[in-house]
Coordinates of C-alpha atoms in Angstrom, one line a residue:
M1 CA 266.3 246.2 116.2
L2 CA 264.0 248.6 114.4
T3 CA 266.1 249.1 111.2
E4 CA 265.0 251.1 108.1
E5 CA 264.8 247.7 106.3
L6 CA 262.4 246.3 108.9
V7 CA 260.3 249.5 108.8
Q8 CA 259.9 249.1 105.1
N9 CA 259.2 245.4 105.4
I10 CA 256.3 246.1 107.7
I11 CA 255.0 248.8 105.4
D12 CA 255.2 246.3 102.5
I13 CA 253.4 243.7 104.6
S14 CA 250.6 246.1 105.4
H15 CA 250.2 246.9 101.7
Q16 CA 250.2 243.2 100.8
A17 CA 247.5 242.6 103.3
G18 CA 245.6 245.6 101.9
D19 CA 245.8 244.0 98.4
K20 CA 244.2 240.8 99.9
I21 CA 241.4 242.9 101.4
M22 CA 240.8 244.8 98.2
A23 CA 240.5 241.7 96.1
I24 CA 237.6 240.6 98.4
Y25 CA 236.2 244.2 98.8
Q26 CA 235.6 244.5 95.1
K27 CA 233.3 241.5 95.0
D28 CA 230.6 239.8 97.1
F29 CA 232.0 238.4 100.3
G30 CA 230.8 236.3 103.2
V31 CA 230.1 237.9 106.6
Y32 CA 230.2 235.6 109.7
E33 CA 229.6 236.3 113.4
K34 CA 232.3 235.8 116.0
S35 CA 231.6 234.5 119.5
D36 CA 231.3 238.1 120.7
A37 CA 228.7 238.8 118.0
S38 CA 231.1 241.1 116.1
P39 CA 231.3 240.7 112.3
L40 CA 234.1 238.7 110.6
T41 CA 234.7 238.6 106.8
D42 CA 236.8 236.6 104.4
A43 CA 239.0 239.7 104.2
D44 CA 239.8 239.7 107.9
L45 CA 241.1 236.1 107.6
A46 CA 243.0 236.6 104.3
A47 CA 244.8 239.7 105.8
H48 CA 245.6 237.9 109.0
N49 CA 247.2 235.0 107.2
C50 CA 249.2 237.4 105.0
I51 CA 250.5 239.5 107.9
V52 CA 251.4 236.5 110.1
E53 CA 253.3 234.9 107.3
G54 CA 255.1 238.2 106.4
L55 CA 256.0 238.9 110.0
N56 CA 257.4 235.4 110.6
E57 CA 259.7 235.9 107.6
V58 CA 261.2 239.1 109.0
S59 CA 261.0 238.6 112.8
D60 CA 260.9 235.9 115.4
L61 CA 258.9 238.0 117.9
P62 CA 255.5 236.6 119.0
I63 CA 252.3 238.0 117.4
L64 CA 249.0 238.9 118.9
S65 CA 246.3 239.4 116.2
E66 CA 242.6 239.9 116.6
E67 CA 242.1 236.7 114.6
S68 CA 244.4 234.7 116.9
A69 CA 243.5 236.3 120.2
D70 CA 243.1 233.0 122.1
I71 CA 246.7 233.1 123.4
S72 CA 246.6 232.7 127.2
W73 CA 247.5 235.5 129.6
Q74 CA 250.1 233.2 131.1
E75 CA 251.9 233.1 127.8
R76 CA 251.4 236.8 126.9
N77 CA 252.5 237.9 130.3
S78 CA 256.0 236.7 129.5
W79 CA 256.3 238.9 126.4
D80 CA 258.4 242.0 126.6
T81 CA 258.3 242.8 122.9
Y82 CA 255.7 241.5 120.4
W83 CA 253.7 242.4 117.3
L84 CA 250.1 243.6 117.8
V85 CA 247.9 243.2 114.7
D86 CA 244.5 244.1 113.6
P87 CA 244.3 242.7 110.0
L88 CA 241.2 244.6 109.2
D89 CA 240.2 247.4 111.6
G90 CA 236.8 248.7 110.9
T91 CA 235.0 245.6 109.6
K92 CA 231.7 247.4 109.9
E93 CA 233.0 250.1 107.6
F94 CA 234.3 247.4 105.2
I95 CA 230.9 245.8 105.1
K96 CA 229.3 249.2 104.5
K97 CA 231.9 249.8 101.7
N98 CA 232.7 253.3 102.8
G99 CA 236.4 252.8 102.6
E100 CA 237.2 253.8 106.2
F101 CA 239.0 250.7 107.3
T102 CA 242.7 249.9 107.9
V103 CA 245.4 247.4 108.4
N104 CA 247.1 247.9 111.7
I105 CA 250.5 246.6 112.7
A106 CA 252.3 247.7 115.9
L107 CA 255.5 246.8 117.7
I108 CA 255.0 246.9 121.5
E109 CA 257.9 247.1 123.9
N110 CA 257.2 246.8 127.6
G111 CA 253.7 248.0 127.1
V112 CA 254.6 250.9 124.9
P113 CA 253.7 251.1 121.2
V114 CA 257.1 252.1 119.8
F115 CA 256.3 251.6 116.1
G116 CA 253.1 251.4 114.1
V117 CA 251.8 251.2 110.5
V118 CA 248.2 252.1 109.7
Y119 CA 247.3 251.5 106.1
A120 CA 243.9 252.5 104.5
P121 CA 243.9 250.5 101.2
V122 CA 240.8 252.3 99.7
L123 CA 242.2 255.7 100.5
T124 CA 245.8 254.6 99.5
Q125 CA 247.1 256.3 102.7
T126 CA 249.8 254.9 105.0
Y127 CA 250.6 256.3 108.4
V128 CA 253.9 255.4 110.0
G129 CA 255.1 256.3 113.5
I130 CA 258.5 255.5 115.1
L131 CA 258.7 256.7 118.7
G132 CA 261.5 259.2 119.1
K133 CA 262.0 259.6 115.3
G134 CA 258.7 261.1 114.2
A135 CA 255.7 260.2 112.1
F136 CA 254.8 260.5 108.4
K137 CA 252.0 259.8 106.0
I138 CA 252.5 258.3 102.5
T139 CA 249.9 259.2 99.9
A140 CA 250.4 258.1 96.3
G141 CA 254.1 257.5 97.0
E142 CA 254.6 261.0 98.5
K143 CA 255.9 261.0 102.1
T144 CA 255.1 264.0 104.4
E145 CA 255.9 264.4 108.0
I146 CA 252.9 264.9 110.3
S147 CA 252.2 266.4 113.7
P148 CA 249.2 267.3 115.8
K149 CA 247.6 270.7 115.9
A150 CA 247.0 272.4 119.3
W151 CA 243.7 274.2 119.8
T152 CA 243.9 278.0 120.0
K153 CA 241.5 280.3 121.8
G154 CA 238.6 281.3 119.5
E155 CA 239.0 278.3 117.3
T156 CA 236.3 275.7 116.9
W157 CA 237.3 272.4 118.5
K158 CA 237.4 269.6 115.9
V159 CA 236.4 266.4 117.8
V160 CA 236.6 263.0 116.1
G161 CA 233.6 260.7 116.4
S162 CA 232.8 257.3 115.2
R163 CA 230.4 256.5 112.4
S164 CA 229.5 253.1 114.0
H165 CA 229.7 253.9 117.7
Q166 CA 228.5 256.8 119.7
S167 CA 228.4 257.3 123.5
P168 CA 226.1 259.8 125.3
E169 CA 229.0 260.3 127.8
I170 CA 230.9 262.3 125.1
Q171 CA 228.6 265.2 125.7
A172 CA 230.0 265.8 129.2
L173 CA 233.5 266.1 127.6
L174 CA 232.3 268.4 124.9
D175 CA 230.5 270.6 127.5
S176 CA 233.9 271.0 129.3
L177 CA 235.5 272.5 126.3
E178 CA 235.7 276.3 125.8
G179 CA 234.0 277.5 122.6
E180 CA 232.3 275.7 119.7
T181 CA 232.8 272.1 118.8
E182 CA 232.5 270.3 115.4
L183 CA 232.2 266.6 115.0
V184 CA 234.5 265.0 112.5
A185 CA 233.1 261.6 111.6
M186 CA 235.5 258.8 110.7
G187 CA 235.8 255.0 111.0
S188 CA 238.5 252.6 112.3
S189 CA 241.9 253.7 113.6
L190 CA 241.9 256.5 111.1
K191 CA 240.2 258.5 114.0
L192 CA 243.5 258.6 115.9
C193 CA 245.5 259.4 112.7
L194 CA 243.3 262.5 112.2
V195 CA 244.6 263.9 115.5
A196 CA 248.2 262.8 114.6
E197 CA 248.2 264.7 111.4
G198 CA 246.5 267.8 112.8
A199 CA 243.1 267.4 111.0
A200 CA 241.3 267.2 114.4
H201 CA 242.1 268.4 117.9
L202 CA 240.6 265.5 120.0
Y203 CA 239.4 262.0 119.8
P204 CA 237.6 260.9 123.0
R205 CA 236.8 257.2 123.0
L206 CA 234.1 256.5 125.6
G207 CA 233.2 253.0 124.3
P208 CA 234.7 249.6 124.0
T209 CA 237.9 249.0 122.0
C210 CA 240.5 246.3 122.1
E211 CA 244.3 246.7 122.2
W212 CA 244.8 245.7 118.5
D213 CA 242.3 248.5 117.6
T214 CA 244.6 251.2 118.9
G215 CA 248.2 250.0 119.2
A216 CA 249.5 251.0 115.7
A217 CA 247.7 254.3 115.6
Q218 CA 248.8 255.2 119.1
A219 CA 252.4 254.7 117.9
V220 CA 251.7 257.1 115.1
V221 CA 250.1 259.7 117.4
E222 CA 252.9 259.5 120.0
A223 CA 255.6 259.5 117.4
A224 CA 254.0 262.6 115.9
G225 CA 254.0 264.4 119.3
G226 CA 250.5 263.7 120.5
K227 CA 249.1 261.8 123.5
V228 CA 246.8 258.9 124.1
T229 CA 245.7 259.0 127.8
I230 CA 243.2 257.1 129.9
I231 CA 239.9 258.8 130.7
E232 CA 238.8 258.3 134.3
D233 CA 236.3 261.2 134.3
S234 CA 234.8 262.4 131.0
A235 CA 234.3 265.9 132.4
D236 CA 238.0 266.0 133.4
A237 CA 239.5 264.1 130.4
L238 CA 242.0 266.9 129.5
K239 CA 243.9 266.9 132.8
A240 CA 247.6 267.1 132.4
D241 CA 248.6 264.2 134.5
A242 CA 246.4 261.6 132.8
A243 CA 248.1 258.2 132.5
P244 CA 249.1 257.0 129.0
L245 CA 247.3 254.0 127.5
R246 CA 249.5 250.9 127.8
Y247 CA 249.4 247.3 126.4
N248 CA 249.6 243.7 127.6
Q249 CA 249.4 244.8 131.3
K250 CA 246.4 242.6 132.2
E251 CA 244.6 239.5 131.2
S252 CA 241.8 241.3 129.4
V253 CA 242.7 242.9 126.0
L254 CA 239.9 245.5 126.4
N255 CA 241.1 249.1 126.6
P256 CA 239.9 251.6 129.2
Y257 CA 238.2 254.7 127.8
F258 CA 240.9 257.1 126.4
L259 CA 241.5 260.5 124.8
V260 CA 243.7 261.3 121.9
S261 CA 245.0 264.8 122.0
C262 CA 247.9 267.2 121.2

């Protein structure tokens, strides 16, 4: 089902959504508050409409988007394969105008993110992961394969943190690491992509996220050879038998805490 043509179609759709976002980013825009008090902009809605329209032209699979998340669990529970979309991940970064926001489109099969595209329109960087076939990054038309970088003894741990969210529980995880640590600040799903491309060793997330925040970037991480695993104890987050993060397994779309690693 996942043909080269479809992969390119999804990349193109992410770029088209990015164009919609950038048209609004470069001027004044409205900011609204959703029912959960999180911010929503005109760009979120424009990108959502663009992606849904594009996906419906190339696929008949159901779509779960952050901006159409009111689909009942009874309906979602019947889905084996579907598109998982965050039209604008990092809305707070968008509002701050720091460029660290993305368009996320993932294909989920039986709970597993098997394909994902993460596009950062300001940075003009596109990350693509196809499970079993590898991951790559496109910058200014140049495609390069990416892979995570294992920590080696004596090296400083590069640990990704959020610009907009921080949790005091992260300190317990940092204390469990051997050697020095360096915080690498980044917004949106780009945090996972930094581990996927070897620019950081770890990304512990000990704060709330939703499935559409992570699906596409997890596909990139796992296709590149990395892992996204559930954290049950922040002091023991690196245990080898940690369970992988999975999707559409429960009524809530909230993720458990997780760790992105090599």
